[in-house]
CSV table of C-alpha atoms in Angstrom, one decimal:
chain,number,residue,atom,x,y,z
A,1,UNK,CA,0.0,0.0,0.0
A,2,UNK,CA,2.7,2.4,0.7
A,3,UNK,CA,4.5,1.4,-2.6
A,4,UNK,CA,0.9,2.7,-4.0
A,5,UNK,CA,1.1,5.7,-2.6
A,6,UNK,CA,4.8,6.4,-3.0
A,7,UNK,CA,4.5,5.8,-7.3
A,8,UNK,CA,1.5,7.8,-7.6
A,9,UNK,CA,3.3,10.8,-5.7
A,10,UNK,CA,6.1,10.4,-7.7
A,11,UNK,CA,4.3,10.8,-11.1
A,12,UNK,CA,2.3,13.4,-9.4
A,13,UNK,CA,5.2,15.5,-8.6
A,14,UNK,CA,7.2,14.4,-12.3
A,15,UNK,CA,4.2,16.2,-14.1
A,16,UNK,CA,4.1,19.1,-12.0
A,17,UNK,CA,5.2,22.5,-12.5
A,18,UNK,CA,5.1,26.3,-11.5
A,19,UNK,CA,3.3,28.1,-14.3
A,20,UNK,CA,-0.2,25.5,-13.2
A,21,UNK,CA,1.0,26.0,-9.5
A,22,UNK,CA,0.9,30.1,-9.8
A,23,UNK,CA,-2.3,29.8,-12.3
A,24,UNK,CA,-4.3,27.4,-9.9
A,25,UNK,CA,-3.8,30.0,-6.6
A,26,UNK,CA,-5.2,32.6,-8.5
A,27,UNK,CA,-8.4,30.6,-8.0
A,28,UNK,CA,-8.4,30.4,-4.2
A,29,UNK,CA,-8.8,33.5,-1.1
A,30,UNK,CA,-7.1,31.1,0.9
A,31,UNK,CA,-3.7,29.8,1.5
A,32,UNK,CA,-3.7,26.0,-1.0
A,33,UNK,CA,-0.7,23.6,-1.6
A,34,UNK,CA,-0.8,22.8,-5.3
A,35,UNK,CA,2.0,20.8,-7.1
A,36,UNK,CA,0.9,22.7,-10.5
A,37,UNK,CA,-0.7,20.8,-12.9
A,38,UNK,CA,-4.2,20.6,-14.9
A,39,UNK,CA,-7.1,18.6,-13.3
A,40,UNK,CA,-7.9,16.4,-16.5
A,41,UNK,CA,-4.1,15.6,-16.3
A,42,UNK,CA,-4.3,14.3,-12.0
A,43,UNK,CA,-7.6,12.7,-12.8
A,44,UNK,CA,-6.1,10.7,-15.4
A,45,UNK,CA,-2.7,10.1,-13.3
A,46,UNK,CA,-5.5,8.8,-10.3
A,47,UNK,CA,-7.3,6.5,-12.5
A,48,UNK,CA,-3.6,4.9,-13.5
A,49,UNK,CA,-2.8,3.9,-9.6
A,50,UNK,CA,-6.5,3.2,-8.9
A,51,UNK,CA,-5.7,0.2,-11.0
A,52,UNK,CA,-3.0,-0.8,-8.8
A,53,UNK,CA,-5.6,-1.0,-5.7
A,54,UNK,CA,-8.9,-2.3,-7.4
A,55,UNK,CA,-8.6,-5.9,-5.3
A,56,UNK,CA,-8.2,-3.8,-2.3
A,57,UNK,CA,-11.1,-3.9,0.2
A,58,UNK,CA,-12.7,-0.4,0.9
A,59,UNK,CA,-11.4,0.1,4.3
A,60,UNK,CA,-8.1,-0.2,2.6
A,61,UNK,CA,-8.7,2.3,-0.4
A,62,UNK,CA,-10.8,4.7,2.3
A,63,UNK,CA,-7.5,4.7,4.2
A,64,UNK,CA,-5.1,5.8,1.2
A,65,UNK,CA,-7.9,8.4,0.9
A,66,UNK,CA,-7.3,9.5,4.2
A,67,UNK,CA,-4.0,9.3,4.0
A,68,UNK,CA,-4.0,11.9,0.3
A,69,UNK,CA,-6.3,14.4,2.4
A,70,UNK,CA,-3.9,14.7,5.5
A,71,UNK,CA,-1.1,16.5,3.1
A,72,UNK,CA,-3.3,18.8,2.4
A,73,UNK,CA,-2.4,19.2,-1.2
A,74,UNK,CA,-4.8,19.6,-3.2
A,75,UNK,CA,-3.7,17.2,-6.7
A,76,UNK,CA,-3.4,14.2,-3.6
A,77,UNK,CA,-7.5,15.4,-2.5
A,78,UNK,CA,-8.3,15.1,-5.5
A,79,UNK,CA,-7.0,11.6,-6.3
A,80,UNK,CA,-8.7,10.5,-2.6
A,81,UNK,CA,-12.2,12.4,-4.1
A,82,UNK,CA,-11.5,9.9,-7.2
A,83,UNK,CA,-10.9,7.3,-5.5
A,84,UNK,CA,-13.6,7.2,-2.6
A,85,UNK,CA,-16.0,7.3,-5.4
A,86,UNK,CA,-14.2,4.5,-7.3
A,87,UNK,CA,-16.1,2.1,-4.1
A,88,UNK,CA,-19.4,3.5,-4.6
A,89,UNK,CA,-21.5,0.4,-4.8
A,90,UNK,CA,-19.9,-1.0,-1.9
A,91,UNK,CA,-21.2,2.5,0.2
A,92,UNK,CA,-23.0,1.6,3.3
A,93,UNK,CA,-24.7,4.1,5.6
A,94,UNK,CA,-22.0,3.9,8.2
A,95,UNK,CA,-19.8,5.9,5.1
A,96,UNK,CA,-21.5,9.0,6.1
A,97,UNK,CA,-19.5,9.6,9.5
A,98,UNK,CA,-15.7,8.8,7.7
A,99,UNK,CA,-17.0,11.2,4.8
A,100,UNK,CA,-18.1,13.8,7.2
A,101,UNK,CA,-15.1,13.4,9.7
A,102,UNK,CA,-12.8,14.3,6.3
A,103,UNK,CA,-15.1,17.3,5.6
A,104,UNK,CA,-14.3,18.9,9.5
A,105,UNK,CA,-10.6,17.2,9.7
A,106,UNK,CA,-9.0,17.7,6.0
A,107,UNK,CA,-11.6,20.2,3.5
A,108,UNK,CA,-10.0,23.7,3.6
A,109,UNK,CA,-11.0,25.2,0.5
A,110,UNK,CA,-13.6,24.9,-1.7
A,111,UNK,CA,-12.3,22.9,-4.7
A,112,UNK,CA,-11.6,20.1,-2.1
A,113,UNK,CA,-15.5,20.4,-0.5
A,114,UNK,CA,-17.1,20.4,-3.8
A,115,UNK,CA,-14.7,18.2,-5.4
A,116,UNK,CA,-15.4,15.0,-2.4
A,117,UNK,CA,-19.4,16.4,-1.9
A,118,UNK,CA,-20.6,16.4,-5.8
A,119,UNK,CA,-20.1,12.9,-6.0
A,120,UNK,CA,-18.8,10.8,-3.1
A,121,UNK,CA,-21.2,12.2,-0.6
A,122,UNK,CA,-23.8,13.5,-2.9
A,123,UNK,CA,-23.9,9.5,-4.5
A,124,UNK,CA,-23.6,8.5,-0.7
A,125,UNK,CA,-26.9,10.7,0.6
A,126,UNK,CA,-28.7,8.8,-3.2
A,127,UNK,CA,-28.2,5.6,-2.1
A,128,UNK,CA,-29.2,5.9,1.1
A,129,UNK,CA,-31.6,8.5,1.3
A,130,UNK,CA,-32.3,8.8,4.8
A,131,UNK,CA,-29.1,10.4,5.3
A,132,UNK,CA,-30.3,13.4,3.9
A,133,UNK,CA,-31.0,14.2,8.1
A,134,UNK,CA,-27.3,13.9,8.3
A,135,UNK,CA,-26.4,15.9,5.6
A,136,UNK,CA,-28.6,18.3,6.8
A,137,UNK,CA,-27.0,18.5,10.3
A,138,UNK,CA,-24.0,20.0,8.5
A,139,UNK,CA,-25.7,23.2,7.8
A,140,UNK,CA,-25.7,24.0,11.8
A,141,UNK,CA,-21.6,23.4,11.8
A,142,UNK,CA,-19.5,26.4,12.9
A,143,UNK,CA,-16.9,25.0,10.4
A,144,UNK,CA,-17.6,27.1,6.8
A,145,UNK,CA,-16.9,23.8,4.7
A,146,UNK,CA,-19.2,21.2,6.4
A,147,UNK,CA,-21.9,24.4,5.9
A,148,UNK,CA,-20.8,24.6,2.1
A,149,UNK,CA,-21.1,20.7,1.9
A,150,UNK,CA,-24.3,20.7,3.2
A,151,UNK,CA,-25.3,22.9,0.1
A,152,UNK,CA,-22.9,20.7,-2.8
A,153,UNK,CA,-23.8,17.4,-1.8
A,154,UNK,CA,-26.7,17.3,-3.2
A,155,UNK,CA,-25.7,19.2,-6.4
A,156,UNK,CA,-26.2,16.2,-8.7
A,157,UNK,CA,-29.6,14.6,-7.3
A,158,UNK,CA,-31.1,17.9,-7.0
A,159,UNK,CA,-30.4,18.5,-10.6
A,160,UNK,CA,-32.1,15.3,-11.1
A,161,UNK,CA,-35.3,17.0,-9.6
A,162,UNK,CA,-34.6,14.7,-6.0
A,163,UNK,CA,-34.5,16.3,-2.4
A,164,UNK,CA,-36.5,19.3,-3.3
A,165,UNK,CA,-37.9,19.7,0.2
A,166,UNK,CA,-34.5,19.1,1.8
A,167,UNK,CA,-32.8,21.4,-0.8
A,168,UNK,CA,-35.4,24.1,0.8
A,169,UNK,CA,-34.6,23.0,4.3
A,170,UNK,CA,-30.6,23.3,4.0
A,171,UNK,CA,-31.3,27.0,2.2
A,172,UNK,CA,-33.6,27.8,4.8
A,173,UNK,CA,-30.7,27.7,7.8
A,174,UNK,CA,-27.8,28.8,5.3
A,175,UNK,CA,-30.1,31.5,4.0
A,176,UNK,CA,-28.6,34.6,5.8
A,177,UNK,CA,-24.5,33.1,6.1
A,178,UNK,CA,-22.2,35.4,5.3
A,179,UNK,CA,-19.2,33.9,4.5
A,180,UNK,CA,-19.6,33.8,0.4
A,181,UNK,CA,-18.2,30.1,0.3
A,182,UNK,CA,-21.5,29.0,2.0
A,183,UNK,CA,-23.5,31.9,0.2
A,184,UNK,CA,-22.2,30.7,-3.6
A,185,UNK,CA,-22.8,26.6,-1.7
A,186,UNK,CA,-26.0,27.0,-1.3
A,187,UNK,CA,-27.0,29.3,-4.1
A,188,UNK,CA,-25.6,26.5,-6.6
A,189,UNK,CA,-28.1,24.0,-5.0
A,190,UNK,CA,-30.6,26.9,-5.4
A,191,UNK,CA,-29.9,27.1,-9.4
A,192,UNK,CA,-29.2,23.2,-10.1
A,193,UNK,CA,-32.9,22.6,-8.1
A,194,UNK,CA,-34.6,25.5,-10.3
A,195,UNK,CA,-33.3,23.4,-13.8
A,196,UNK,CA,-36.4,20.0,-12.5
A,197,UNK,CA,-38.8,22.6,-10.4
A,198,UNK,CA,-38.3,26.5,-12.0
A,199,UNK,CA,-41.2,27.7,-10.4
A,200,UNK,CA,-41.0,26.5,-6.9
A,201,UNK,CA,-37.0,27.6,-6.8
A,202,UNK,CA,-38.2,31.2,-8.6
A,203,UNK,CA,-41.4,31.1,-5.3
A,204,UNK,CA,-39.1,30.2,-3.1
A,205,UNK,CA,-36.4,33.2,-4.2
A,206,UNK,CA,-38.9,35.8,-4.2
A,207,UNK,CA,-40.3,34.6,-1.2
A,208,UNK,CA,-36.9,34.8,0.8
A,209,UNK,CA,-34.7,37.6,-1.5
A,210,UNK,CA,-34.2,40.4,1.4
A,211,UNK,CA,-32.8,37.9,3.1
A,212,UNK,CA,-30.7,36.1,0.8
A,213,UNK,CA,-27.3,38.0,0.1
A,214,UNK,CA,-27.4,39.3,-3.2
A,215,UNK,CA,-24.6,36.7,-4.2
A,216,UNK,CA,-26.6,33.5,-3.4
A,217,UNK,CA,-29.7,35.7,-5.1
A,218,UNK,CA,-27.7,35.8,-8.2
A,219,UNK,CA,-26.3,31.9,-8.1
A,220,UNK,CA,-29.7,30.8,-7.4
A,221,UNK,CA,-31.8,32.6,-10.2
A,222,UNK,CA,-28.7,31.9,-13.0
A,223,UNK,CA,-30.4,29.5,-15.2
A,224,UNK,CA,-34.3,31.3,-14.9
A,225,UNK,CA,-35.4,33.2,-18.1
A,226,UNK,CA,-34.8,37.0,-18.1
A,227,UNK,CA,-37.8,38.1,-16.7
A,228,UNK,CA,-38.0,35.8,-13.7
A,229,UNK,CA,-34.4,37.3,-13.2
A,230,UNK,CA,-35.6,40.8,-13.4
A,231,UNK,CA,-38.6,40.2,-10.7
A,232,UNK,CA,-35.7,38.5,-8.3
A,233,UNK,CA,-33.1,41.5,-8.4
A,234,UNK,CA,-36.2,44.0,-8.3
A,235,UNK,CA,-35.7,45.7,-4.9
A,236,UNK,CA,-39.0,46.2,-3.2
């Protein structure tokens, strides 16, 4: 397992280099480590080791994932994300408390939460949908990421017309936030909802606009013809 590790951080760090490393922290408000490379490029640099590990049992391939997150580099998150996903139909509802300690112990920036939410929990809270009270827990966090992942985990069902109700619920608490992470978080899961249910996103948006900060405002009514827009930013 450690011989895993060791070769995919060595082709990790062979196709590094500074221009990606200086481009990529452009991207971020906070402090990142970055090696320097292009996503498509570490996702297809994960999926060459993931070979090496597909006989592994999941404990085993959650635990290279945890070891990836503790560097705290974001081309190794990015291979755990991969990879914790690469189990998904062995995901049992006891999953939800290792993918939630990673959120409060490892996520520091918001490439990392919505790279591990989108799919690993998001597919997670699918399978299993009465984790969704879980998920929704996050929102009360003091921690800004386990807020923002309770927003980005459910990205892809929502845009799949699922947790509707939920998807109101987790707005409902995140509604007034103001750290913009959590703001553009839940704002996304605003706009992805409105794609399956336009109206009851655009009731819900003009129902709750002078409280929503004019950023989520704007993520949430993204995709809405023009004149739904219009009635949203109208200040009353």
């Amino acid at each position: 397992m450690e011989k895993v590790l060791k070769n995919l951080r060595d082709d990790l760090l062979k196709n590094a280099n500074e221009k990606d490393r200086i481009a990529g922290e452009r991207f971020f408000k906070e402090e990142v480590k970055l090696l320097g490379m292009k996503t498509a490029l570490v996702s297809s640099i994960g999926k060459l080791h993931l070979k090496a590990i597909k006989d592994q049992s999941k404990a085993n391939i959650f635990s290279l994932c945890e070891d990836l997150l503790s560097t705290g580099i974001m081309e190794e998150s990015f291979v755990a994300c991969s990879w914790s996903y690469s189990v998904n139909k062995q995901y049992e509802p006891t999953d939800f408390a290792v993918f939630e300690r990673w959120i409060n112990k490892y996520v520091n920036n918001w490439a990392t939460c919505d790279t591990l939410c989108n799919h690993t929990v998001g597919t997670l809270i699918e399978i299993y949908p009465s984790l969704i009270e879980d998920l929704k827990k996050l929102a009360h966090s003091e921690n800004r990421w386990a807020k923002r992942a309770s927003a980005v985990s459910l990205i892809v069902p929502a845009k799949k017309g699922k947790f509707l109700s939920d998807v109101f619920e987790i707005s409902d608490v995140l509604i007034s936030d103001k750290d913009d992470m959590v703001q553009k978080g839940y704002g996304w899961m605003l706009k992805v909802a409105s794609q399956a249910h336009q109206k009851e996103v655009f009731d819900y948006v003009i129902k709750h606009k002078n409280k929503m900060p004019r950023t989520a405002l704007r993520y949430a009514i993204e995709k809405m013809p023009a004149d739904m827009k219009a009635e949203a930013m109208k200040k009353d």
